[in-house]
CSV table of C-alpha atoms in Angstrom, one decimal:
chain,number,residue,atom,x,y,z
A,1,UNK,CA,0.0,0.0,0.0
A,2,UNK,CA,1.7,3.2,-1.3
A,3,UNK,CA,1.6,5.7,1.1
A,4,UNK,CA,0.5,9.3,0.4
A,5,UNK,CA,2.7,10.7,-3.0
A,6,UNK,CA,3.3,14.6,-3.4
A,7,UNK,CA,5.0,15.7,-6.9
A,8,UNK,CA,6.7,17.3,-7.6
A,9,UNK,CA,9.2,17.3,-4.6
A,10,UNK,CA,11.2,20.2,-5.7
A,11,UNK,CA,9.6,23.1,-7.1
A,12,UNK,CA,11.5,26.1,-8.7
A,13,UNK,CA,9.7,29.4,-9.7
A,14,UNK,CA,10.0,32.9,-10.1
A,15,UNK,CA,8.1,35.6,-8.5
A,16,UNK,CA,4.9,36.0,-10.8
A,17,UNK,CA,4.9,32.5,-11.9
A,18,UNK,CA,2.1,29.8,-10.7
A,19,UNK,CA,2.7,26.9,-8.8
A,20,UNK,CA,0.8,23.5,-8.8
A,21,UNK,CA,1.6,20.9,-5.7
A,22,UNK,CA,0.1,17.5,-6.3
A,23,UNK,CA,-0.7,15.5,-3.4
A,24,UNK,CA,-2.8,11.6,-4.1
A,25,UNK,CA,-3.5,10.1,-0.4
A,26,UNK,CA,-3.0,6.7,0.6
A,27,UNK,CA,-5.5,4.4,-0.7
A,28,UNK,CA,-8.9,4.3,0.8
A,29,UNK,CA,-8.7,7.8,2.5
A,30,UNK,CA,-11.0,10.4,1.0
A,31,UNK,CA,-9.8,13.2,3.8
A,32,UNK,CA,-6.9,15.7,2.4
A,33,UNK,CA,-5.2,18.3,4.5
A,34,UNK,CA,-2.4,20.7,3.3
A,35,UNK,CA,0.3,22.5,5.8
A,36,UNK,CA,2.9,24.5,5.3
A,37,UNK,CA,6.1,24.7,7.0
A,38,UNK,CA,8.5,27.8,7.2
A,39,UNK,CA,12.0,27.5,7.7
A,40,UNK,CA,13.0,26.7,11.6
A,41,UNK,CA,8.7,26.0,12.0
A,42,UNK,CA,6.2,24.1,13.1
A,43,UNK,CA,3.2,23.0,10.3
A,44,UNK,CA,0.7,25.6,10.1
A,45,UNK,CA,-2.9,24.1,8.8
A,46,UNK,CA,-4.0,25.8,5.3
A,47,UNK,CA,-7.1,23.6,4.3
A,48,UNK,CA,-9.2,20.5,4.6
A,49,UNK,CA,-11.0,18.6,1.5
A,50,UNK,CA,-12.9,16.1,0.8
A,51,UNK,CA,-13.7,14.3,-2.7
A,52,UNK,CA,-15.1,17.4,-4.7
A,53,UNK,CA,-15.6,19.5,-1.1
A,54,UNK,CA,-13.8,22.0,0.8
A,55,UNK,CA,-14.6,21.8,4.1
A,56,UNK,CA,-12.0,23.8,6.0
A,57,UNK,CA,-9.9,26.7,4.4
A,58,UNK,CA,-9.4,28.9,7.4
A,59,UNK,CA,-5.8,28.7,7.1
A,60,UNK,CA,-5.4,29.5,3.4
A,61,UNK,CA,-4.0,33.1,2.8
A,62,UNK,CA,-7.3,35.2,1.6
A,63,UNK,CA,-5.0,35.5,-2.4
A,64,UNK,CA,-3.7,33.8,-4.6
A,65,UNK,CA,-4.0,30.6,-2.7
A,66,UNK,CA,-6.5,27.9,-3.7
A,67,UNK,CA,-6.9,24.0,-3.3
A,68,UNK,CA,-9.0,21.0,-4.9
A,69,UNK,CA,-10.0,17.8,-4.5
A,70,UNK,CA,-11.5,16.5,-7.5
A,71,UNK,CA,-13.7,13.1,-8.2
A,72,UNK,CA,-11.0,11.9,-10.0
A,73,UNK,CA,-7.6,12.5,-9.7
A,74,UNK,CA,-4.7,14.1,-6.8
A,75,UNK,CA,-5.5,17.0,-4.4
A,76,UNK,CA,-4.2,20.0,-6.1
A,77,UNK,CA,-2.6,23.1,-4.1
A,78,UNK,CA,-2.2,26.2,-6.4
A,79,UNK,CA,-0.8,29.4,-5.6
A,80,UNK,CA,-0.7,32.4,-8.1
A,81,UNK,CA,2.0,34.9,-8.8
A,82,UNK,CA,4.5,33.5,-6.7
A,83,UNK,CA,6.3,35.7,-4.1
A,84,UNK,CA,9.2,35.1,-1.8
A,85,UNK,CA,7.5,34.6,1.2
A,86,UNK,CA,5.4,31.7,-0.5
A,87,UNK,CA,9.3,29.8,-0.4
A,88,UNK,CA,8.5,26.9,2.4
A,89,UNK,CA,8.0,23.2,2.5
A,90,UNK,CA,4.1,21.9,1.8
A,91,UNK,CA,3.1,18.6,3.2
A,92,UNK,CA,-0.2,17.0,2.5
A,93,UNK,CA,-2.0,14.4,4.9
A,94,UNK,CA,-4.6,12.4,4.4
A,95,UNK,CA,-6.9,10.0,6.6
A,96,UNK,CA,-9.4,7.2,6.0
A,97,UNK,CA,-12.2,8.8,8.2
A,98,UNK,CA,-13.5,12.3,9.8
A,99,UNK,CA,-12.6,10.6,13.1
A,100,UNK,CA,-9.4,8.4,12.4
A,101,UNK,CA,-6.8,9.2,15.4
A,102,UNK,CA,-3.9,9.7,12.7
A,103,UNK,CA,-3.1,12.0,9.7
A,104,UNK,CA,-0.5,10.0,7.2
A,105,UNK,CA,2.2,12.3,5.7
A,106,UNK,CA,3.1,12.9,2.1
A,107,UNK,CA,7.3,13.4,1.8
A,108,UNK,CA,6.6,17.1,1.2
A,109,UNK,CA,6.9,19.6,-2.0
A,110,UNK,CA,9.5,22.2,-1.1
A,111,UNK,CA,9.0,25.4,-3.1
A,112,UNK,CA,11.5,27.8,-3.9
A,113,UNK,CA,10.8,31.3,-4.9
A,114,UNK,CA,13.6,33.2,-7.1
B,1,UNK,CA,-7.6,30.0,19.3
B,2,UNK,CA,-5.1,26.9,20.1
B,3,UNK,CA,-1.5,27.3,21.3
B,4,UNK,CA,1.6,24.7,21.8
B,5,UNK,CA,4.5,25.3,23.2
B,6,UNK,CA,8.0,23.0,23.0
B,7,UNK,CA,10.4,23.7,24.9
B,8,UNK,CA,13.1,23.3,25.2
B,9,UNK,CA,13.5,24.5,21.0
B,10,UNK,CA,17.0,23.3,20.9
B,11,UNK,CA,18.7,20.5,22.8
B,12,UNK,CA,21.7,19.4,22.6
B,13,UNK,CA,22.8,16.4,25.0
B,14,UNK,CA,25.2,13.5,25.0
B,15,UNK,CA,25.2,9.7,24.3
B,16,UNK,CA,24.0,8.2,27.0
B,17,UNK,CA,22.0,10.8,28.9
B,18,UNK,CA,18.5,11.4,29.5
B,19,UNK,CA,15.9,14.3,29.0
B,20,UNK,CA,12.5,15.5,28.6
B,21,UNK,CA,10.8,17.6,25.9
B,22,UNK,CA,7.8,19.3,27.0
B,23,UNK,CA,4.5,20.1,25.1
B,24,UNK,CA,2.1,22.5,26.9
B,25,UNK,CA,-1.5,23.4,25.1
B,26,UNK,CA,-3.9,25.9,25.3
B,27,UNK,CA,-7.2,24.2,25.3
B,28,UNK,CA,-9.5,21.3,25.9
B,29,UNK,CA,-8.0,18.6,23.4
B,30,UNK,CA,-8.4,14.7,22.8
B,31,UNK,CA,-5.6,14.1,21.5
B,32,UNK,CA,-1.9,14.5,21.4
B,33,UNK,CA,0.9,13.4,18.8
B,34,UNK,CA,4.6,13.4,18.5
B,35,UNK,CA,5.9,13.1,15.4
B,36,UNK,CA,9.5,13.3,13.9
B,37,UNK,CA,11.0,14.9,11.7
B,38,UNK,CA,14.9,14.3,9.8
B,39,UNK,CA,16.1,17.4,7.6
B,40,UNK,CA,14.5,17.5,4.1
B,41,UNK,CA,12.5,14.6,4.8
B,42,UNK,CA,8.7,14.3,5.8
B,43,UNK,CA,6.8,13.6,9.6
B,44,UNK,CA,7.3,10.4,11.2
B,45,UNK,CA,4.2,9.2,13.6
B,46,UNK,CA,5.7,8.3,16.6
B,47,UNK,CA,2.5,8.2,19.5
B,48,UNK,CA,-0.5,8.9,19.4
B,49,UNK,CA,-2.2,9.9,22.8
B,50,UNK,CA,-5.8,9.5,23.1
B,51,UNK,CA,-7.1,9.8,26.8
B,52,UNK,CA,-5.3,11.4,30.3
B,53,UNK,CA,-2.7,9.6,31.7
B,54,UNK,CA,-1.6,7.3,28.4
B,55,UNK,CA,1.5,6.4,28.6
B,56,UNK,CA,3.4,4.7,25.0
B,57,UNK,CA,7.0,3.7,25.4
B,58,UNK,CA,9.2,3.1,22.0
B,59,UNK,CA,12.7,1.8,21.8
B,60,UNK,CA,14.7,5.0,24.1
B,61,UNK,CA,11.2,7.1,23.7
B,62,UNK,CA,8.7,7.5,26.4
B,63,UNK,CA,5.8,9.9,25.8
B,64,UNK,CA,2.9,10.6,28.2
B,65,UNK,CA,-0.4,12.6,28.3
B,66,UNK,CA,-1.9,14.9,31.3
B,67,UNK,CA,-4.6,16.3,30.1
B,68,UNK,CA,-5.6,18.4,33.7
B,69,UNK,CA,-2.0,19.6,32.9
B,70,UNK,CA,-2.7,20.0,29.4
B,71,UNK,CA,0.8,18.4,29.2
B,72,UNK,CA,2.8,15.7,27.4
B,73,UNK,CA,5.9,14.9,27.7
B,74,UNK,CA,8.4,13.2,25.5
B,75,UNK,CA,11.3,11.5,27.3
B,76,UNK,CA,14.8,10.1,26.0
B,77,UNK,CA,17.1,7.4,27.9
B,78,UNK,CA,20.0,6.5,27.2
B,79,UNK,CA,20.4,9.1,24.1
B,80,UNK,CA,21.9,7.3,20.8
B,81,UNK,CA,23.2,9.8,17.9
B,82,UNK,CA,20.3,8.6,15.4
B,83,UNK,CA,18.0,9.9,17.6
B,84,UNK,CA,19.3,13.6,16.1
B,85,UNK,CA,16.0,14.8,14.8
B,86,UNK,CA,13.3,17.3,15.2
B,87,UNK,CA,10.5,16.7,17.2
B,88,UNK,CA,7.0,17.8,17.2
B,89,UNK,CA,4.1,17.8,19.5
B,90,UNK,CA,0.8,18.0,17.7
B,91,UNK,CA,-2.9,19.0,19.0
B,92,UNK,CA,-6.6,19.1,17.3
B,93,UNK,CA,-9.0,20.3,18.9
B,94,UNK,CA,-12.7,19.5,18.8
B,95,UNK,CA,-14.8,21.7,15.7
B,96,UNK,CA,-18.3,21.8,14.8
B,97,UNK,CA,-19.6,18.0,14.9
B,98,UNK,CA,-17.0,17.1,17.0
B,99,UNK,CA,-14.8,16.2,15.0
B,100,UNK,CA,-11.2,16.3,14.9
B,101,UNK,CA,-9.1,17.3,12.0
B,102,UNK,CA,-6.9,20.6,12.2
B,103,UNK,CA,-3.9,19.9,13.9
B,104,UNK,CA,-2.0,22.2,15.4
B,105,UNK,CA,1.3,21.9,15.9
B,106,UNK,CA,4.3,23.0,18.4
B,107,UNK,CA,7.5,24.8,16.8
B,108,UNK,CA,9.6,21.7,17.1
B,109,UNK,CA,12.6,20.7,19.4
B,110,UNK,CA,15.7,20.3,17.5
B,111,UNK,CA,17.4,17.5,19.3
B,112,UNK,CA,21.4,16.6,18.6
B,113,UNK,CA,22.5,14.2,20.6
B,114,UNK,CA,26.7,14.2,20.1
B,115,UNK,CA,29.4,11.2,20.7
């Protein structure tokens, strides 16, 4: 059983540009969370989705920042017009149930902004 | 809102010794989680604990849950150099439902445990 896959893992852009993270959770879970993580931080909560639903965004920055969760297909974390403070690592989580006692970890996209 | 505190934030010890990391929340929570963390590389679940007074013991690590306290604490005997990581403590809190998602997390305790 594959456990939860973020692509790419390295992402390079320059300020302006758009960036797409990718995150498909473990098999069977329908429950996506994305965090972010600053340099010398903890993981800060951005958003919660389920299949086709967001059910959570209170921690997604009001611009620029949006996330899906389609029918078919990965999780899908897009920010627009890059800036250098967007530069951080972004793991994605997911979870079988509402009430599961544990969040699985994707191996993190780490964005870079030039 | 929900706060966590680590401290120490840096450690620094030798083979051999022992110590305590110390995760102190704001609010009413279910559950507590330690997770680890190597440089570049993703979380590691280490405990989970669900209900006051759990106690889960892996290998040299020793966590435990007060929930009165709002407290957990993460112990290390006998420190070994591959236990050099970061460690995190990690909350949620109950939301509309009562459900638990939305975890919030400590600022980590970078742990370097030399020859």
């Amino acid at each position: 059983n594959a456990g939860v896959m973020q692509n790419p893992r390295h992402l390079v852009r320059r300020r302006g540009q758009e960036a797409r993270l990718r995150c498909s959770p473990m098999k069977g879970h329908s429950h996506v969370y994305w965090y972010r993580q600053l340099p010398e931080e903890g993981l800060k909560f951005m958003v919660y989705l389920q299949k086709e639903n967001i059910i959570d965004e209170s921690g997604m920055p009001k611009e620029r920042f949006s996330a899906e969760f389609p029918k078919e297909g990965p999780s899908i974390l897009r920010i627009q017009q890059v800036v250098r403070g967007d530069s951080a690592a972004y793991f994605c989580a997911s979870a079988p149930s509402l009430v599961s006692n544990e969040q699985f970890f994707g191996p993190g996209t780490r964005l870079t902004v030039l | 809102e929900l706060k966590v505190e680590q401290n120490p934030l840096f450690l620094s010890m030798q083979e051999g010794k022992n110590y305590t990391i110390y995760c102190n929340y704001s609010t009413t929570s279910d559950r507590l989680y330690w997770y680890r963390q190597d440089p570049g590389k993703s979380l590691e679940s280490l405990f989970v604990l669900l209900s006051n007074g759990a106690v889960k013991q892996e290998g040299r690590l020793m966590a435990s849950l007060d929930t009165k306290a709002r407290l957990s604490t993460l112990h290390i005997t006998a420190a070994v150099h591959d236990l050099s990581a970061t460690y995190f403590c990690a909350v949620d809190i109950h939301t509309r439902g009562g459900s638990n998602y939305k975890l919030t997390f400590g600022k980590g305790t970078l742990l370097t445990v030399n020859p």
